[in-house]
Coordinates of N, CA and C and ligand atoms in Angstrom, one line a residue:
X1178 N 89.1 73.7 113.5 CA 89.3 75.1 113.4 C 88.5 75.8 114.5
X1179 N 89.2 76.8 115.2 CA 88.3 77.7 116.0 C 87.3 78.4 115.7
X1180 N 86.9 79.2 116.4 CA 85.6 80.0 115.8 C 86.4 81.0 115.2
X1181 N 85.9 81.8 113.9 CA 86.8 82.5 113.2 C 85.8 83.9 113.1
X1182 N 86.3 85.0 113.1 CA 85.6 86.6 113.5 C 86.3 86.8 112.1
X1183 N 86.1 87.2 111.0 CA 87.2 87.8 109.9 C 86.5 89.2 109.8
X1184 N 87.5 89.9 109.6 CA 87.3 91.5 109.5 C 87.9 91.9 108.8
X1185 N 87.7 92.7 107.5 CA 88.3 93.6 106.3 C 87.9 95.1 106.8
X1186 N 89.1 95.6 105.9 CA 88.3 97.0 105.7 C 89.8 98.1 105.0
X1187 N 89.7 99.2 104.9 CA 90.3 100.0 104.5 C 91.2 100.4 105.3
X1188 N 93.1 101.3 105.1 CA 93.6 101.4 106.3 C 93.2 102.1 107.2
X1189 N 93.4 102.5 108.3 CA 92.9 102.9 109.3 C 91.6 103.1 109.5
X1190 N 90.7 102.2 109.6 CA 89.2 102.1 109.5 C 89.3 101.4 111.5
X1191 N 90.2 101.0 111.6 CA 90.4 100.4 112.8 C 90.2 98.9 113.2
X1192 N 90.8 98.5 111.9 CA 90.8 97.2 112.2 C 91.6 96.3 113.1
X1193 N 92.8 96.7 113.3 CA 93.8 96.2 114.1 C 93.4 96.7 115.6
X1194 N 93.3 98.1 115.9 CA 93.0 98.2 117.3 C 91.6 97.7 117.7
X1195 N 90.8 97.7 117.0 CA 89.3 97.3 117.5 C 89.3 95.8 117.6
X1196 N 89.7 95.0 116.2 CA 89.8 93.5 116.2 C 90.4 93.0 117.5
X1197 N 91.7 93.5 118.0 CA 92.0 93.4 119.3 C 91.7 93.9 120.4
X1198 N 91.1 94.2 120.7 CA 90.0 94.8 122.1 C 89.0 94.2 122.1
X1199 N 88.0 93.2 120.8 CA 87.5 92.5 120.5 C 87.5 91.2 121.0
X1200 N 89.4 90.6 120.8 CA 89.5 89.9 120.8 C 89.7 89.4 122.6
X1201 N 90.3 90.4 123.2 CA 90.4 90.6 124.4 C 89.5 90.5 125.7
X1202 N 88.2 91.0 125.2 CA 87.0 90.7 126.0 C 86.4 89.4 125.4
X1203 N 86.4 88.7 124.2 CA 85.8 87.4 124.5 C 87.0 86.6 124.5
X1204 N 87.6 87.1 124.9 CA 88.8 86.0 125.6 C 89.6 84.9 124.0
X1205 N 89.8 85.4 122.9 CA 90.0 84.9 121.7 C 91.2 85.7 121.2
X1206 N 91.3 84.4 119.9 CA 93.0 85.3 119.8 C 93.0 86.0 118.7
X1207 N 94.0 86.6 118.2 CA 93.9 87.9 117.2 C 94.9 87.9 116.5
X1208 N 95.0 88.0 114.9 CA 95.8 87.4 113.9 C 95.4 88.7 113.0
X1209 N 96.8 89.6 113.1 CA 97.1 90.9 111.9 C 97.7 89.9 111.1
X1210 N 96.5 90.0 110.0 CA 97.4 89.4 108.6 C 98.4 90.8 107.9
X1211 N 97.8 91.9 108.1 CA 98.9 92.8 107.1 C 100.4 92.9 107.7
X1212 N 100.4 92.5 109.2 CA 101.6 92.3 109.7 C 103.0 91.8 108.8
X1213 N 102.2 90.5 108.3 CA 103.1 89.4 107.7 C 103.3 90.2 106.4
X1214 N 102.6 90.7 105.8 CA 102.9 91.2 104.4 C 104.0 92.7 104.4
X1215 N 103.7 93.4 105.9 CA 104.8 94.4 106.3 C 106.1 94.3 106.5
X1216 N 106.4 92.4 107.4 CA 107.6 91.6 107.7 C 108.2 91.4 106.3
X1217 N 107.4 91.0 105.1 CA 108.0 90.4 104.1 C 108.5 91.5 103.2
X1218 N 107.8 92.3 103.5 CA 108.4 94.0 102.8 C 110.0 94.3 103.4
X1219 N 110.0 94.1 104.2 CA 110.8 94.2 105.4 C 112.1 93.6 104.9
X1220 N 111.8 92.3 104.8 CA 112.7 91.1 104.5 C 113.3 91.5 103.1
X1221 N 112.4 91.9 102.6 CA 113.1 91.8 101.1 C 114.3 92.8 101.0
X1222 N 113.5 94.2 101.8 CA 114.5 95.2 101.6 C 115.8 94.7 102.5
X1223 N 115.9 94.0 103.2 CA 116.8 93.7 104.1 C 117.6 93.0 103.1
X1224 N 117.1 92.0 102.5 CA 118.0 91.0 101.9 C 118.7 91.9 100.6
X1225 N 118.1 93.0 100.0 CA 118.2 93.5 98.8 C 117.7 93.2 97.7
X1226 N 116.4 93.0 97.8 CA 115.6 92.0 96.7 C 115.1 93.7 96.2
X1227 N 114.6 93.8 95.3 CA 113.7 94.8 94.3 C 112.3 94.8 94.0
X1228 N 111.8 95.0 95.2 CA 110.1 95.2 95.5 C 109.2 96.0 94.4
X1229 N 109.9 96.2 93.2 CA 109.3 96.8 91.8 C 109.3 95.6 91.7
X1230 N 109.9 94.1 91.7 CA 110.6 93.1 90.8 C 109.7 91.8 91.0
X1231 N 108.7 91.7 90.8 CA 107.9 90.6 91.4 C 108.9 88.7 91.6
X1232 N 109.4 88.8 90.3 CA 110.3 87.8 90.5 C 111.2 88.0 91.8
X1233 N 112.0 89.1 92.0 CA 112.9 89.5 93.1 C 112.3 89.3 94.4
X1234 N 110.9 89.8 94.4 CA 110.2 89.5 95.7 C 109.3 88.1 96.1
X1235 N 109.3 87.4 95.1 CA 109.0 85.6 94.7 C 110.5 85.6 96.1
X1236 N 111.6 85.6 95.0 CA 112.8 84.6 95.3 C 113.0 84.9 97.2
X1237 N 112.7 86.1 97.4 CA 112.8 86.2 98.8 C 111.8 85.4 99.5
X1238 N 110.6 85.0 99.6 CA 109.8 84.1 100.4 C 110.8 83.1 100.8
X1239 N 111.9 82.3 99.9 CA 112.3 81.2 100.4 C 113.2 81.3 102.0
X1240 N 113.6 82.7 102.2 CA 114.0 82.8 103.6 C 113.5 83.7 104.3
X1241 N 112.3 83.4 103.9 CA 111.6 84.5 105.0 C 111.0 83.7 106.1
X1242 N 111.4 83.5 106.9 CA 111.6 83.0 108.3 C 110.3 83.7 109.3
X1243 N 109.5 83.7 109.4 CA 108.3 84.7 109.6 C 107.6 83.9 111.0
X1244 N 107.5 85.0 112.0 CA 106.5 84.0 113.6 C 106.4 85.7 114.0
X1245 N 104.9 85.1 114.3 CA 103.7 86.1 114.8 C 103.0 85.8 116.2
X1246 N 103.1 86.1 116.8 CA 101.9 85.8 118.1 C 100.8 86.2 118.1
X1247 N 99.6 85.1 118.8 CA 98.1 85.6 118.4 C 97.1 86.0 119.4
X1248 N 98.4 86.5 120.8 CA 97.6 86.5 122.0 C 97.2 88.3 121.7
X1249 N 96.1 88.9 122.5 CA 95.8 90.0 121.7 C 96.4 91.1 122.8
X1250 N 96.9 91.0 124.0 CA 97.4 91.5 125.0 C 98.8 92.1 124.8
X1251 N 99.3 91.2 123.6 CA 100.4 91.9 123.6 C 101.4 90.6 122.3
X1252 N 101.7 91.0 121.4 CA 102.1 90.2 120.4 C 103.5 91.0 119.7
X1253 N 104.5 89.7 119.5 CA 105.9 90.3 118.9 C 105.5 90.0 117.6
X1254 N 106.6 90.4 116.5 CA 106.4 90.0 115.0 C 108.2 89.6 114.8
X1255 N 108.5 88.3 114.7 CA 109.9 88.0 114.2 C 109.9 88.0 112.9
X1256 N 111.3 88.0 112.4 CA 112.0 87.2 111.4 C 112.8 86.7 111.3
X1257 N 113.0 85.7 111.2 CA 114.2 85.0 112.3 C 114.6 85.6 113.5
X1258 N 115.8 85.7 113.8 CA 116.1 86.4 115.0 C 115.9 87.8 115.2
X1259 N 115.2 88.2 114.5 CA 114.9 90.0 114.5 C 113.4 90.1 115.0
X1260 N 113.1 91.1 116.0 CA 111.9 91.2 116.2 C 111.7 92.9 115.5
X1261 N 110.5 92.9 114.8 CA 110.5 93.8 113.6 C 109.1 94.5 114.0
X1262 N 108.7 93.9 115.3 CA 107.4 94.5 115.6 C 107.4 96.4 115.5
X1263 N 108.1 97.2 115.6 CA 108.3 98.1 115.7 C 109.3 98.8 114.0
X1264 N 109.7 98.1 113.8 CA 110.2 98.8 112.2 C 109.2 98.3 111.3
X1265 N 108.3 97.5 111.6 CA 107.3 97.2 110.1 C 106.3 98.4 110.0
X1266 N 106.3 99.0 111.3 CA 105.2 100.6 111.2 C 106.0 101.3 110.3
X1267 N 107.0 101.5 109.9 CA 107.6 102.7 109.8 C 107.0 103.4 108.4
X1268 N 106.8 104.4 108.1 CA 106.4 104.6 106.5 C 107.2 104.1 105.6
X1269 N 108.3 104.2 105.5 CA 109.2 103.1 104.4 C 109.0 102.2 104.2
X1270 N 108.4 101.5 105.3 CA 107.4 100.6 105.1 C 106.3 100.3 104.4
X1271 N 105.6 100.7 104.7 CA 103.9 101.1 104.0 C 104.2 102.2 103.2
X1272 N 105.2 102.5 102.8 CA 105.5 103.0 100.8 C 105.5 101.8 99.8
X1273 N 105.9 101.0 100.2 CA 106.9 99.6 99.6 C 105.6 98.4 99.8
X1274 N 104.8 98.1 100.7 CA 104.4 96.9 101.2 C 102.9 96.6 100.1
X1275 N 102.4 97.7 99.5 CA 101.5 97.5 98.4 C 102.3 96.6 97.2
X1276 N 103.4 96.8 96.9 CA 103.9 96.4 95.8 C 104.2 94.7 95.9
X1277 N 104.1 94.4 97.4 CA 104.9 93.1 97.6 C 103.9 92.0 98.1
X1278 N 102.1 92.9 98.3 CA 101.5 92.4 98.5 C 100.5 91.7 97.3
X1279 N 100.7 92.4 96.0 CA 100.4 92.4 95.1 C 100.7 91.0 94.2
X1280 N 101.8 90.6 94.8 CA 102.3 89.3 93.5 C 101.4 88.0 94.1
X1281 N 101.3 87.6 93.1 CA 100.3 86.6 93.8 C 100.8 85.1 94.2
X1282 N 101.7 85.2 94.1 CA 102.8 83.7 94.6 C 102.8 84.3 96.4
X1283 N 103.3 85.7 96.5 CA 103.2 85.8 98.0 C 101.6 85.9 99.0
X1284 N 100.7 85.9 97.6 CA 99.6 86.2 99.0 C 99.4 84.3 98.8
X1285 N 99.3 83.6 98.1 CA 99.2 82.3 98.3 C 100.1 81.8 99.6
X1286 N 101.4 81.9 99.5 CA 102.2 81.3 100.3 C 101.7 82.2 101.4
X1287 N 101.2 83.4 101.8 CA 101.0 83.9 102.9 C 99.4 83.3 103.7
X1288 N 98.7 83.2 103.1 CA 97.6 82.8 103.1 C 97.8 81.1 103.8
X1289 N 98.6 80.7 103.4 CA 98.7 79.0 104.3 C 99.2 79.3 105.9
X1290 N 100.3 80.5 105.8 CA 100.7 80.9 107.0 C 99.5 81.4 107.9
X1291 N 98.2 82.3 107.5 CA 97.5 82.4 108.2 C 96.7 81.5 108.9
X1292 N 96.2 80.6 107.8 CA 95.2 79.4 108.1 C 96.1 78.4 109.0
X1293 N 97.8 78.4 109.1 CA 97.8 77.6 110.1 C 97.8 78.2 111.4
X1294 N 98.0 79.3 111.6 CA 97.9 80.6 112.6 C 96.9 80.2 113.2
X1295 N 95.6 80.4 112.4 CA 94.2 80.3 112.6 C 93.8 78.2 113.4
X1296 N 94.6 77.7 112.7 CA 94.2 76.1 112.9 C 94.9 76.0 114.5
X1297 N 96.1 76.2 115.1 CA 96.6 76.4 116.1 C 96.6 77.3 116.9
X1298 N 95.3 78.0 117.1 CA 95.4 79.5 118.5 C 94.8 78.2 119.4
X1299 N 95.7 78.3 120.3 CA 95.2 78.0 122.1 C 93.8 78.3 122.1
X1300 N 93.1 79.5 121.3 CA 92.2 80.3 122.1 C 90.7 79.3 121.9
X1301 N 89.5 80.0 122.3 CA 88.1 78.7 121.5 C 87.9 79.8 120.2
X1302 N 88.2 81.0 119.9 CA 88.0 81.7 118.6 C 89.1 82.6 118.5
X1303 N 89.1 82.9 117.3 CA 90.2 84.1 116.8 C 89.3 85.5 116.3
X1304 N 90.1 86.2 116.1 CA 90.1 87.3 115.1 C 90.9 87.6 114.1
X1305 N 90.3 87.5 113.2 CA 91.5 87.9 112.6 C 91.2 89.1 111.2
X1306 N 92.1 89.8 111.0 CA 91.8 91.2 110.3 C 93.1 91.5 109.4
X1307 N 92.6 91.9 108.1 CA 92.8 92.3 106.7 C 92.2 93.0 105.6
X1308 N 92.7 92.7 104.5 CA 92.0 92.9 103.5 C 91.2 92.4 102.6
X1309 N 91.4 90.9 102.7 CA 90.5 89.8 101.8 C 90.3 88.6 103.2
X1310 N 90.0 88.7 103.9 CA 89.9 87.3 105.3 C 88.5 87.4 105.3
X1311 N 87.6 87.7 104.7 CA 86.5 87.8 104.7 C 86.1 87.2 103.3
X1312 N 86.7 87.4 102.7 CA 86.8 87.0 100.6 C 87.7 85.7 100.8
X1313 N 88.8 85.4 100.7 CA 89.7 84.5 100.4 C 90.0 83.7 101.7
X1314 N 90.8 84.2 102.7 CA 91.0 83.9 103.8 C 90.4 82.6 104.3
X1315 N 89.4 83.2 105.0 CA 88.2 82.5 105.9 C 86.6 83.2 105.3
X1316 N 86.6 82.5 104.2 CA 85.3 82.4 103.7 C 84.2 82.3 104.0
X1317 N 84.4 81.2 104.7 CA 83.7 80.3 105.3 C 83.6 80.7 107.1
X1318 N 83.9 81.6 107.1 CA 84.0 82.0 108.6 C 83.4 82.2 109.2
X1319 N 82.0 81.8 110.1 CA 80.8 82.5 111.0 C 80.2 83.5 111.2
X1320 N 81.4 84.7 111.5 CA 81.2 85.7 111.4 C 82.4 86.5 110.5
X1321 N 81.2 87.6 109.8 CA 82.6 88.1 108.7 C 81.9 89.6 108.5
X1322 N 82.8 90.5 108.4 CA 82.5 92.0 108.9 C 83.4 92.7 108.1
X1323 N 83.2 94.0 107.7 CA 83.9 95.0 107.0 C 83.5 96.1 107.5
X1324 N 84.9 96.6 108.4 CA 84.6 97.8 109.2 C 85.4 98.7 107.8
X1325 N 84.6 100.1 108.1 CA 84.8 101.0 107.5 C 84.6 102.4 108.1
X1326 N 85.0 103.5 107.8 CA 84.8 105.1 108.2 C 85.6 105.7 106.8
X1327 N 84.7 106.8 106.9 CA 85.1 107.8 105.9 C 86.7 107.9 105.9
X1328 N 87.1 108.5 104.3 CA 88.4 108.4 104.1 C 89.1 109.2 105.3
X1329 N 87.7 110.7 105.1 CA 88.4 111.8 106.0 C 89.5 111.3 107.7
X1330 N 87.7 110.7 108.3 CA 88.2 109.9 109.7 C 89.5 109.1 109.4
X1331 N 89.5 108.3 108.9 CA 90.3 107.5 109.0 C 91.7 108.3 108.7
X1332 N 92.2 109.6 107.6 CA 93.1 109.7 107.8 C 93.9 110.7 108.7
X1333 N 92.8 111.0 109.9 CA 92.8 111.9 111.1 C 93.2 111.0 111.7
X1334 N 92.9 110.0 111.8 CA 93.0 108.9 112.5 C 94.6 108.2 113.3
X1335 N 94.9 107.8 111.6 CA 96.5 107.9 111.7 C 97.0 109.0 111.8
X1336 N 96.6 110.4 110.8 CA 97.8 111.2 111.6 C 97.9 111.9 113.3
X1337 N 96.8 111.2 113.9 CA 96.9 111.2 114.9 C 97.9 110.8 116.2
X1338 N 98.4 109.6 115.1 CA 99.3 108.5 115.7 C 100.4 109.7 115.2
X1339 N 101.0 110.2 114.8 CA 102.7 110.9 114.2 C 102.3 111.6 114.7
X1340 N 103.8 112.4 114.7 CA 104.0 114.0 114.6 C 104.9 114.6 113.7
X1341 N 104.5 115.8 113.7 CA 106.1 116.5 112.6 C 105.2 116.5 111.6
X1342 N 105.8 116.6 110.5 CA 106.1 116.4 108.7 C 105.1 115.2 108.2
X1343 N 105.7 114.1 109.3 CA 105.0 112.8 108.9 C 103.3 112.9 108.9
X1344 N 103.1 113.5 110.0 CA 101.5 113.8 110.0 C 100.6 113.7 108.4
X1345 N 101.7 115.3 108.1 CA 101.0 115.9 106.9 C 100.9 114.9 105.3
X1346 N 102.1 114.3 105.5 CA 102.1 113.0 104.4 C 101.6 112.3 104.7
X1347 N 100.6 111.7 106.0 CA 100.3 110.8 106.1 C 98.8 110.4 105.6
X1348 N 98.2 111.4 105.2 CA 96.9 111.3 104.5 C 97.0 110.9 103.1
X1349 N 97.9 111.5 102.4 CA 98.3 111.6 100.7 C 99.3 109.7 100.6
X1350 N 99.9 109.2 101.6 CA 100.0 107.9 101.6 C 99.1 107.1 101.7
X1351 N 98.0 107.4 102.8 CA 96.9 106.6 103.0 C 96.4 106.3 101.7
X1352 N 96.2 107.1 101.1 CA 94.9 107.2 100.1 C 96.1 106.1 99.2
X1353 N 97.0 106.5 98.6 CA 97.5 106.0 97.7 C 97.9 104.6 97.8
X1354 N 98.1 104.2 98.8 CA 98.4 102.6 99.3 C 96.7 101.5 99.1
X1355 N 95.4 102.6 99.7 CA 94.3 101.8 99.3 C 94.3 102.1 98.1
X1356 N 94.4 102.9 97.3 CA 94.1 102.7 96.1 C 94.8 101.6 95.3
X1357 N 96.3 101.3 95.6 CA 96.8 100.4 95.1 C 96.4 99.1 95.6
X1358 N 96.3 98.9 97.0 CA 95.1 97.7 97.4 C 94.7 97.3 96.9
X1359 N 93.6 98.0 96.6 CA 91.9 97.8 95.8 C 92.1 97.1 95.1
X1360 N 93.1 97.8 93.9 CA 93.0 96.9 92.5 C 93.7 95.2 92.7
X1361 N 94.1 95.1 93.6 CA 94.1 93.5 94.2 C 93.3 93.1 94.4
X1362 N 92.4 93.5 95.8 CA 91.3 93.1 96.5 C 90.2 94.0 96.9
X1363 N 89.1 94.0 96.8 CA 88.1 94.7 96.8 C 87.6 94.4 98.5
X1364 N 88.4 95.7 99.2 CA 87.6 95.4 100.4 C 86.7 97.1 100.7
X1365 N 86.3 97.5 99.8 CA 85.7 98.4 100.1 C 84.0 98.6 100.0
X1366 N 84.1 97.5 99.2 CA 82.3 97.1 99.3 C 82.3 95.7 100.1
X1367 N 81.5 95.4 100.8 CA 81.2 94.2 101.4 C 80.7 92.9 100.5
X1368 N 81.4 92.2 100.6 CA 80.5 90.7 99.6 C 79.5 90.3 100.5
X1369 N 78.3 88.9 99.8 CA 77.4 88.9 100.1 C 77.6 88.4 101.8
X1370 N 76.6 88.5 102.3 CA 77.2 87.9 103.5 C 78.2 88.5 104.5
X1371 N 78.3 89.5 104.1 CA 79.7 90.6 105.1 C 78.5 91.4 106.1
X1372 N 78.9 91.4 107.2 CA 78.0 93.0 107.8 C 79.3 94.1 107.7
X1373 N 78.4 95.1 107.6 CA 79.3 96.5 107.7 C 79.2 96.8 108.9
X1374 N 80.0 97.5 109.2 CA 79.9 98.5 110.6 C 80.4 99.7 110.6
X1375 N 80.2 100.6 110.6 CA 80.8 102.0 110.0 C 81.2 102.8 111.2
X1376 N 82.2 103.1 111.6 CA 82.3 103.5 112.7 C 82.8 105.2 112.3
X1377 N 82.8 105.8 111.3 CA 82.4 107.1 111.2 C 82.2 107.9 112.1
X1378 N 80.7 107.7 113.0 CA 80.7 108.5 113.6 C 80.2 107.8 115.1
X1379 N 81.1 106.8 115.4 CA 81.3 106.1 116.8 C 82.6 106.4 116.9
X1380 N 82.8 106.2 118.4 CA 83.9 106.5 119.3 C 84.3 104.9 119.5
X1381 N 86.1 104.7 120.0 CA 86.5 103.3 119.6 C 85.3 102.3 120.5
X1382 N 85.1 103.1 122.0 CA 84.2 101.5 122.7 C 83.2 101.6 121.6
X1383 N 81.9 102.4 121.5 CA 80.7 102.2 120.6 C 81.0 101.2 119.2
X1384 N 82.5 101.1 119.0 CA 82.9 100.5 117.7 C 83.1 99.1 117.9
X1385 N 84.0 99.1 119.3 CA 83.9 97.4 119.7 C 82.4 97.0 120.2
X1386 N 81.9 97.5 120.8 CA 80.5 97.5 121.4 C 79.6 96.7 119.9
X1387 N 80.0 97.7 118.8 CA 79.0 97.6 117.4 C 79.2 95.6 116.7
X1388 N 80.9 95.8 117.4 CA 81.6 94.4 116.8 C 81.1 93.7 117.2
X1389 N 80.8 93.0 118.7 CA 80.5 92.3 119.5 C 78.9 92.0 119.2
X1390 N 78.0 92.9 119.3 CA 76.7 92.9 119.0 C 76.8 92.5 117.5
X1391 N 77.5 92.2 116.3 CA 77.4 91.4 115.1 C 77.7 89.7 115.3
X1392 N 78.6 89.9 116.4 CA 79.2 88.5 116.9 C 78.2 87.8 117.7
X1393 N 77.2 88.6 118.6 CA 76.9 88.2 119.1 C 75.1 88.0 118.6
X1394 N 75.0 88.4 117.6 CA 73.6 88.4 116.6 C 74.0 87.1 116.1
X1395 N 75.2 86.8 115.5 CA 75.4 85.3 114.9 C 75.7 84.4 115.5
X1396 N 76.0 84.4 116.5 CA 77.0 83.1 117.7 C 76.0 83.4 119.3
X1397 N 75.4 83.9 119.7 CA 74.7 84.7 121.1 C 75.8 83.6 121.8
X1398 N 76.2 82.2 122.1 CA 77.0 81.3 122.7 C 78.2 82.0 123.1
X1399 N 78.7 82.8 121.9 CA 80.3 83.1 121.9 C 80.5 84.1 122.9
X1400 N 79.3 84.9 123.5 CA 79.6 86.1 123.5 C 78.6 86.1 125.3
X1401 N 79.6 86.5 125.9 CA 78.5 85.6 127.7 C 78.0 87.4 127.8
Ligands
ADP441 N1 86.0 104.3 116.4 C1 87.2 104.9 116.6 N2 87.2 106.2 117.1 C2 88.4 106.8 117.3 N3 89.6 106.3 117.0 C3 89.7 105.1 116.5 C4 88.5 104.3 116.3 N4 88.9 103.1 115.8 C5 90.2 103.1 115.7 N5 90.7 104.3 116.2 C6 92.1 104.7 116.2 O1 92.5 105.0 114.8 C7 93.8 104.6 114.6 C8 93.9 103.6 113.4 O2 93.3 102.3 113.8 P1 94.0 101.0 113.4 O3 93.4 99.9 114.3 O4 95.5 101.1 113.3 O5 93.4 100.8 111.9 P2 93.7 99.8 110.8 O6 94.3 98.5 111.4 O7 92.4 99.5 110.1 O8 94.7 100.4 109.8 C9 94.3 104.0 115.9 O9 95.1 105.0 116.5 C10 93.1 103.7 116.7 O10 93.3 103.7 118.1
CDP442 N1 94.9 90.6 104.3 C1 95.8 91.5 103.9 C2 96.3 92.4 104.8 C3 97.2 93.3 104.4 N2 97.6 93.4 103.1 C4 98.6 94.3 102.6 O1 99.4 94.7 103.7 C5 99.5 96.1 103.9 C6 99.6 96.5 105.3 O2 98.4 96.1 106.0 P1 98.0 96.7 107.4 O3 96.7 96.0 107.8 O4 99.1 96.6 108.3 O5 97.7 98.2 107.0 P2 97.1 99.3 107.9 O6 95.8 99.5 107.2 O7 96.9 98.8 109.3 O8 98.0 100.4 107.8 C7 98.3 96.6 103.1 O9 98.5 98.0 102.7 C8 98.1 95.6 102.0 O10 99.0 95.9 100.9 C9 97.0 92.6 102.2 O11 97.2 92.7 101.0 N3 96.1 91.7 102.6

């Protein structure tokens, strides 16, 4: 196994952009697990499965056809022949993708997908970032972190990223997708052994800066 960085945290706390800029200066690869859980959201609705239906969203795993890249410079998200890198953002998306992350036959079978992700990066370490990769994931992982910032930041944050209409919904989703989270997986308090990093009231370098200097308190080797 490579050296493994695992990072939880809340949505838009900045775990996907920071984990990869992270992963980018020590030269390591980078593995969005919520990606795969947005693909299979994806898939179901595609297929016509009923993402209320936990059975309905079981029976879809068996053709979910799912490849991720873990280089951090620039990564596609397939499904079979579809690259979905760009429709798994969509909010129709992330309306639907709490419900499908919830059943627990899919985070099992997802969960093997990552750790083989993780067993085969090219790289000498990964990154990788979620909601439980610090709890269930990679437990066991060297270094394990739970980036966080206030609800408020974070959901300035995203509606940063939109415009229009979407903006203004985009806070009143936020909240309501972690809340549905939570009651799966508790990434809002740190387990034993987790560092925090609060990037509240850091700018994104001071945030990778904060990452590295945790990585680099536990590993000084990893990090030149
Ligand atoms: N410390 C920071 N300061 C300012 N903006 C940030 C910071 N960290 C992340 N961002 C921005 O906030 C947005 C949400 O970050 P993202 O990585 O998508 O969060 P997550 O993966 O946790 O949902 C992105 O536009 C990102 O560039
Ligand atoms: N390790 C993970 C990662 C994501 N997820 C689920 O996948 C969804 C999308 O994750 P994401 O990381 O893309 O979400 P953002 O916070 O980046 O918007 C989350 O809302 C969770 O429902 C999960 O359950 N466990």
């Amino acid at each position: 196994m490579p050296f493994v960085v695992a990072v939880d945290g809340p949505a838009g706390s900045g775990k996907s952009s920071i984990s990869k800029e992270v992963a980018r200066r020590l030269g390591f690869g980078f593995l969005d697990t919520g990606a795969a859980y947005r693909a299979l959201a994806w898939h179901a609705l595609a297929i016509g499965a009923d993402t209320d239906d936990a059975a309905s969203v079981i029976s879809s795993l068996s053709s979910f056809d799912y490849r991720i890249g873990t280089d951090p410079a620039g990564y596609a998200v397939h499904v079979g022949e579809v690259d979905v890198t760009e429709a798994i953002r969509d909010p129709a998306i992330s309306a639907v993708v709490s419900r499908v992350a919830r059943v627990p036959e899919v985070r099992a079978h997802l969960i093997e997908l990552f750790r083989a992700s993780m067993a085969t990066t090219p790289k000498p370490g990964i990154v990788v970032e979620g909601r439980d990769i610090t709890t269930v994931v990679a437990p066991d992982a060297p270094v394990r972190i739970l980036l966080t910032a206030s609800e408020a930041v974070r959901i300035a944050r995203r509606s940063a990223e939109l415009v229009g209409p979407s903006a203004d919904t985009a806070g009143e989703q936020l909240r309501r997708r972690d809340q549905a989270d939570s009651k799966v997986v508790d990434f809002m308090t740190a387990a034993e052994g987790v560092t925090t990093v609060d990037s509240t009231d850091l700018d994104f370098d001071q945030t990778v800066e904060a990452v590295i200097g945790v990585i680099r308190t536990a590993q000084p080797q990893m990090v030149e």
